């Protein structure tokens, strides 16, 4: 391997030219999205991205699942959010969603032992709650 | 939390009804895809899924990036594969792609310090190599 004269910071994967290897202007890596903090418009932390649920056939991200609360997974709640709701804000280093705490409390969510999105109607209800056209 | 009478296996996240919480018939979690082994039609191991590159605007998975070879990341090669090439085979517990070792050797790939897919033309060349219509 060629010796690099300008080593990257340890916590940000960088290419030889100092370009992040897990993101471009257009694309982002799934494992970079996972764990990213989520804030509301007031700058309050409302959770972090737990994982993405992907439509197997089309490869379309159906939801970004935001986790919030709990301790070591116990008591944690999972909020599926339509992908289009996420807007990355570099200054905060996280996603910003236009969602008050009150809206979030009434939003579809589930506990760690539940998997309600196996039901296609659940998907519609999630998109319906956020008034975003269902992805399919 | 309610006491469960039938605890799930430790390594497979299961819901209270014994349903996997990271997959349904239709959807699969990003962090379940990551790390999944990949085989060719001859049953040979050709790598594992490293991560997914997602189009930020549309939420469409552009590539599944397969990693192969190397040790602790050194010398490892990354092969971007169009999502549609992946077919999950439950008996093997991994994805099967119709790709010989020879085809793979000639396929677009990059090292750990490179991020060539920032160039949209690279994306077209990847899809072109596999003779799959470009995703956009």
Tab-separated table of C-alpha atoms in Angstrom:
chain	number	residue	atom	x	y	z
A	1	UNK	CA	0.000	0.000	0.000
A	2	UNK	CA	1.233	3.467	-0.870
A	3	UNK	CA	2.429	5.597	2.040
A	4	UNK	CA	0.035	8.451	2.696
A	5	UNK	CA	1.479	11.839	3.546
A	6	UNK	CA	-1.759	13.178	4.953
A	7	UNK	CA	-3.427	10.557	7.165
A	8	UNK	CA	-7.154	11.009	7.734
A	9	UNK	CA	-8.817	11.521	11.109
A	10	UNK	CA	-9.349	8.178	12.801
A	11	UNK	CA	-13.125	8.388	13.045
A	12	UNK	CA	-13.965	9.531	9.528
A	13	UNK	CA	-13.186	7.059	6.739
A	14	UNK	CA	-11.277	9.051	4.146
A	15	UNK	CA	-9.838	8.141	0.792
A	16	UNK	CA	-6.315	8.922	-0.336
A	17	UNK	CA	-7.404	12.355	-1.541
A	18	UNK	CA	-9.075	13.214	1.765
A	19	UNK	CA	-12.512	12.415	0.315
A	20	UNK	CA	-14.942	10.610	2.641
A	21	UNK	CA	-15.403	7.080	1.278
A	22	UNK	CA	-18.864	6.602	2.751
A	23	UNK	CA	-20.592	9.621	1.247
A	24	UNK	CA	-20.709	11.740	-1.881
A	25	UNK	CA	-22.919	14.649	-2.850
A	26	UNK	CA	-25.370	12.122	-4.192
A	27	UNK	CA	-24.868	8.860	-2.276
A	28	UNK	CA	-24.520	7.836	1.352
A	29	UNK	CA	-23.557	4.513	2.943
A	30	UNK	CA	-26.165	2.629	4.974
A	31	UNK	CA	-23.756	2.143	7.866
A	32	UNK	CA	-23.086	5.871	7.957
A	33	UNK	CA	-26.807	6.631	8.255
A	34	UNK	CA	-27.226	4.117	11.100
A	35	UNK	CA	-26.495	5.785	14.423
A	36	UNK	CA	-26.807	9.335	13.101
A	37	UNK	CA	-28.574	11.638	15.597
A	38	UNK	CA	-31.955	13.145	14.761
A	39	UNK	CA	-33.095	16.604	15.864
A	40	UNK	CA	-36.296	18.557	15.497
A	41	UNK	CA	-36.486	22.099	14.124
A	42	UNK	CA	-35.984	23.439	17.655
A	43	UNK	CA	-32.620	21.649	17.832
A	44	UNK	CA	-33.852	19.163	20.435
A	45	UNK	CA	-32.493	15.622	20.174
A	46	UNK	CA	-35.377	13.305	19.380
A	47	UNK	CA	-33.458	10.096	18.732
A	48	UNK	CA	-31.026	8.453	16.338
A	49	UNK	CA	-31.341	6.325	13.223
A	50	UNK	CA	-31.482	2.658	14.227
A	51	UNK	CA	-31.599	1.094	10.771
A	52	UNK	CA	-33.286	1.345	7.385
A	53	UNK	CA	-36.079	-0.911	6.179
A	54	UNK	CA	-35.593	-1.668	2.500
A	55	UNK	CA	-38.083	-3.035	-0.005
A	56	UNK	CA	-36.437	-6.279	-1.123
A	57	UNK	CA	-37.711	-6.202	-4.672
A	58	UNK	CA	-37.165	-2.580	-5.592
A	59	UNK	CA	-34.268	-1.681	-3.297
A	60	UNK	CA	-36.200	1.394	-2.181
A	61	UNK	CA	-35.721	2.538	1.427
A	62	UNK	CA	-39.218	2.369	2.837
A	63	UNK	CA	-38.421	3.703	6.317
A	64	UNK	CA	-35.620	5.080	8.359
A	65	UNK	CA	-36.290	3.647	11.810
A	66	UNK	CA	-35.512	6.139	14.557
A	67	UNK	CA	-34.917	4.796	18.051
A	68	UNK	CA	-35.502	6.833	21.166
A	69	UNK	CA	-35.346	6.352	24.898
A	70	UNK	CA	-34.745	3.239	26.925
A	71	UNK	CA	-31.553	1.773	28.304
A	72	UNK	CA	-29.622	-1.032	26.589
A	73	UNK	CA	-32.622	-1.513	24.347
A	74	UNK	CA	-35.097	-1.979	27.216
A	75	UNK	CA	-37.975	0.441	26.971
A	76	UNK	CA	-36.678	1.808	23.700
A	77	UNK	CA	-39.265	2.921	21.139
A	78	UNK	CA	-38.843	2.683	17.381
A	79	UNK	CA	-40.398	5.270	15.098
A	80	UNK	CA	-40.483	4.456	11.380
A	81	UNK	CA	-40.031	7.659	9.372
A	82	UNK	CA	-40.469	8.064	5.619
A	83	UNK	CA	-36.997	8.581	4.127
A	84	UNK	CA	-38.042	11.871	2.549
A	85	UNK	CA	-38.573	13.416	6.000
A	86	UNK	CA	-34.855	13.317	6.760
A	87	UNK	CA	-32.780	16.358	5.926
A	88	UNK	CA	-29.109	16.263	6.847
A	89	UNK	CA	-27.797	19.342	8.627
A	90	UNK	CA	-23.981	19.413	8.551
A	91	UNK	CA	-23.711	22.024	11.305
A	92	UNK	CA	-25.550	19.752	13.734
A	93	UNK	CA	-23.997	16.574	12.388
A	94	UNK	CA	-27.388	14.938	12.218
A	95	UNK	CA	-30.746	14.736	10.533
A	96	UNK	CA	-33.366	17.379	11.140
A	97	UNK	CA	-37.036	16.473	10.884
A	98	UNK	CA	-39.958	18.867	11.102
A	99	UNK	CA	-41.615	17.155	14.032
A	100	UNK	CA	-42.557	18.466	17.452
A	101	UNK	CA	-42.338	16.287	20.548
A	102	UNK	CA	-46.132	16.252	20.641
A	103	UNK	CA	-46.356	14.992	17.064
A	104	UNK	CA	-43.768	12.357	17.872
A	105	UNK	CA	-45.699	11.149	20.909
A	106	UNK	CA	-48.754	10.516	18.737
A	107	UNK	CA	-46.751	8.960	15.923
A	108	UNK	CA	-46.697	5.262	15.008
A	109	UNK	CA	-44.055	3.468	17.046
A	110	UNK	CA	-43.307	0.044	18.429
A	111	UNK	CA	-41.209	-1.685	21.083
A	112	UNK	CA	-38.181	-3.885	20.548
A	113	UNK	CA	-40.156	-7.130	20.366
A	114	UNK	CA	-42.652	-5.881	17.815
A	115	UNK	CA	-42.413	-5.843	14.025
A	116	UNK	CA	-45.698	-4.262	12.909
A	117	UNK	CA	-44.441	-3.232	9.479
A	118	UNK	CA	-44.895	-6.772	8.197
A	119	UNK	CA	-48.433	-5.550	7.540
A	120	UNK	CA	-48.539	-3.353	4.389
A	121	UNK	CA	-51.415	-1.402	5.930
A	122	UNK	CA	-49.075	-0.345	8.732
A	123	UNK	CA	-46.787	1.195	6.141
A	124	UNK	CA	-49.659	3.177	4.694
A	125	UNK	CA	-50.665	4.354	8.157
A	126	UNK	CA	-47.123	5.595	8.845
A	127	UNK	CA	-46.979	7.568	5.623
A	128	UNK	CA	-50.528	8.749	6.258
A	129	UNK	CA	-49.620	10.067	9.708
A	130	UNK	CA	-46.858	12.193	8.224
A	131	UNK	CA	-49.028	13.156	5.221
A	132	UNK	CA	-46.481	11.839	2.742
A	133	UNK	CA	-47.601	9.826	-0.308
A	134	UNK	CA	-46.960	6.108	0.243
A	135	UNK	CA	-43.780	5.044	-1.521
A	136	UNK	CA	-45.460	2.432	-3.679
B	1	UNK	CA	-41.695	-5.769	30.279
B	2	UNK	CA	-43.900	-8.811	30.040
B	3	UNK	CA	-42.230	-12.119	30.838
B	4	UNK	CA	-41.827	-14.173	27.690
B	5	UNK	CA	-42.419	-17.918	27.916
B	6	UNK	CA	-40.550	-18.674	24.713
B	7	UNK	CA	-37.287	-16.685	24.568
B	8	UNK	CA	-35.787	-16.257	21.104
B	9	UNK	CA	-32.376	-17.504	20.020
B	10	UNK	CA	-29.697	-15.040	21.091
B	11	UNK	CA	-28.384	-14.218	17.635
B	12	UNK	CA	-31.649	-13.697	15.754
B	13	UNK	CA	-33.745	-10.696	16.808
B	14	UNK	CA	-37.246	-12.050	17.310
B	15	UNK	CA	-40.501	-10.420	18.288
B	16	UNK	CA	-42.804	-11.680	21.006
B	17	UNK	CA	-44.536	-13.969	18.503
B	18	UNK	CA	-41.254	-15.463	17.301
B	19	UNK	CA	-41.298	-13.278	14.201
B	20	UNK	CA	-37.930	-11.847	13.109
B	21	UNK	CA	-38.024	-8.094	13.720
B	22	UNK	CA	-35.490	-7.250	11.034
B	23	UNK	CA	-37.182	-8.862	8.065
B	24	UNK	CA	-40.580	-9.524	6.560
B	25	UNK	CA	-41.601	-11.091	3.278
B	26	UNK	CA	-41.322	-7.667	1.733
B	27	UNK	CA	-38.821	-5.657	3.774
B	28	UNK	CA	-35.346	-6.210	5.168
B	29	UNK	CA	-33.259	-4.147	7.595
B	30	UNK	CA	-30.071	-2.510	6.334
B	31	UNK	CA	-28.051	-3.843	9.259
B	32	UNK	CA	-29.240	-7.356	8.480
B	33	UNK	CA	-28.026	-7.078	4.878
B	34	UNK	CA	-24.600	-5.811	5.990
B	35	UNK	CA	-22.295	-8.734	6.685
B	36	UNK	CA	-24.392	-11.280	4.794
B	37	UNK	CA	-22.239	-13.733	2.825
B	38	UNK	CA	-22.386	-13.800	-0.971
B	39	UNK	CA	-22.016	-16.941	-3.082
B	40	UNK	CA	-21.912	-17.615	-6.799
B	41	UNK	CA	-24.112	-20.183	-8.550
B	42	UNK	CA	-21.450	-22.823	-7.925
B	43	UNK	CA	-21.802	-22.265	-4.182
B	44	UNK	CA	-18.362	-20.688	-3.853
B	45	UNK	CA	-18.003	-17.854	-1.353
B	46	UNK	CA	-17.168	-14.687	-3.252
B	47	UNK	CA	-17.438	-12.147	-0.448
B	48	UNK	CA	-19.893	-10.511	1.927
B	49	UNK	CA	-22.023	-7.388	1.835
B	50	UNK	CA	-20.038	-4.490	3.279
B	51	UNK	CA	-22.690	-1.779	3.080
B	52	UNK	CA	-25.305	-0.243	0.820
B	53	UNK	CA	-24.894	2.992	-1.100
B	54	UNK	CA	-28.157	4.912	-1.079
B	55	UNK	CA	-29.262	7.755	-3.314
B	56	UNK	CA	-29.865	10.569	-0.818
B	57	UNK	CA	-32.719	12.200	-2.678
B	58	UNK	CA	-34.758	9.189	-3.716
B	59	UNK	CA	-33.835	6.709	-0.986
B	60	UNK	CA	-33.090	4.130	-3.671
B	61	UNK	CA	-30.302	1.637	-2.976
B	62	UNK	CA	-27.880	2.247	-5.826
B	63	UNK	CA	-25.363	-0.468	-4.938
B	64	UNK	CA	-24.768	-3.253	-2.520
B	65	UNK	CA	-21.016	-3.084	-1.921
B	66	UNK	CA	-19.466	-6.528	-1.611
B	67	UNK	CA	-16.102	-6.820	0.100
B	68	UNK	CA	-13.679	-9.614	-0.599
B	69	UNK	CA	-10.176	-10.624	0.458
B	70	UNK	CA	-7.660	-8.795	2.575
B	71	UNK	CA	-7.000	-8.930	6.276
B	72	UNK	CA	-8.345	-6.363	8.757
B	73	UNK	CA	-9.312	-4.264	5.773
B	74	UNK	CA	-5.808	-4.209	4.253
B	75	UNK	CA	-5.818	-5.432	0.679
B	76	UNK	CA	-9.591	-5.780	0.717
B	77	UNK	CA	-11.416	-5.076	-2.543
B	78	UNK	CA	-14.889	-3.589	-2.791
B	79	UNK	CA	-17.216	-4.567	-5.611
B	80	UNK	CA	-20.329	-2.450	-6.109
B	81	UNK	CA	-23.214	-4.639	-7.284
B	82	UNK	CA	-26.601	-3.472	-8.553
B	83	UNK	CA	-29.176	-4.352	-5.882
B	84	UNK	CA	-31.222	-6.378	-8.358
B	85	UNK	CA	-28.368	-8.883	-8.769
B	86	UNK	CA	-28.803	-10.132	-5.204
B	87	UNK	CA	-31.076	-13.101	-4.610
B	88	UNK	CA	-31.336	-14.400	-1.070
B	89	UNK	CA	-31.000	-18.152	-0.685
B	90	UNK	CA	-32.266	-19.263	2.737
B	91	UNK	CA	-30.585	-22.675	2.537
B	92	UNK	CA	-27.176	-21.056	2.180
B	93	UNK	CA	-27.981	-18.193	4.503
B	94	UNK	CA	-26.614	-15.732	2.012
B	95	UNK	CA	-27.046	-13.970	-1.272
B	96	UNK	CA	-26.447	-15.776	-4.524
B	97	UNK	CA	-25.293	-13.845	-7.574
B	98	UNK	CA	-24.872	-15.206	-11.070
B	99	UNK	CA	-21.220	-14.315	-11.388
B	100	UNK	CA	-18.197	-16.469	-12.079
B	101	UNK	CA	-14.829	-15.765	-10.471
B	102	UNK	CA	-13.567	-14.690	-13.891
B	103	UNK	CA	-16.395	-12.174	-14.294
B	104	UNK	CA	-15.696	-10.899	-10.806
B	105	UNK	CA	-12.008	-10.430	-11.530
B	106	UNK	CA	-12.844	-8.203	-14.467
B	107	UNK	CA	-15.571	-6.323	-12.599
B	108	UNK	CA	-15.356	-2.737	-11.352
B	109	UNK	CA	-13.803	-2.675	-7.888
B	110	UNK	CA	-11.803	-0.373	-5.664
B	111	UNK	CA	-9.557	-0.416	-2.612
B	112	UNK	CA	-10.352	0.823	0.880
B	113	UNK	CA	-9.015	4.336	0.280
B	114	UNK	CA	-10.894	4.904	-2.940
B	115	UNK	CA	-14.427	6.211	-3.491
B	116	UNK	CA	-14.860	6.174	-7.263
B	117	UNK	CA	-18.667	6.174	-7.166
B	118	UNK	CA	-18.696	9.900	-6.501
B	119	UNK	CA	-18.521	10.101	-10.293
B	120	UNK	CA	-21.968	9.377	-11.819
B	121	UNK	CA	-20.237	7.904	-14.866
B	122	UNK	CA	-18.715	5.250	-12.602
B	123	UNK	CA	-22.226	4.201	-11.603
B	124	UNK	CA	-23.203	3.822	-15.229
B	125	UNK	CA	-20.094	1.779	-15.918
B	126	UNK	CA	-20.907	-0.599	-13.038
B	127	UNK	CA	-24.451	-1.171	-14.271
B	128	UNK	CA	-23.110	-1.430	-17.795
B	129	UNK	CA	-20.631	-4.143	-16.812
B	130	UNK	CA	-23.447	-6.247	-15.390
B	131	UNK	CA	-25.769	-5.358	-18.296
B	132	UNK	CA	-28.435	-3.991	-15.967
B	133	UNK	CA	-30.269	-0.748	-16.806
B	134	UNK	CA	-28.909	2.130	-14.714
B	135	UNK	CA	-31.172	2.847	-11.782
B	136	UNK	CA	-31.917	6.425	-12.722
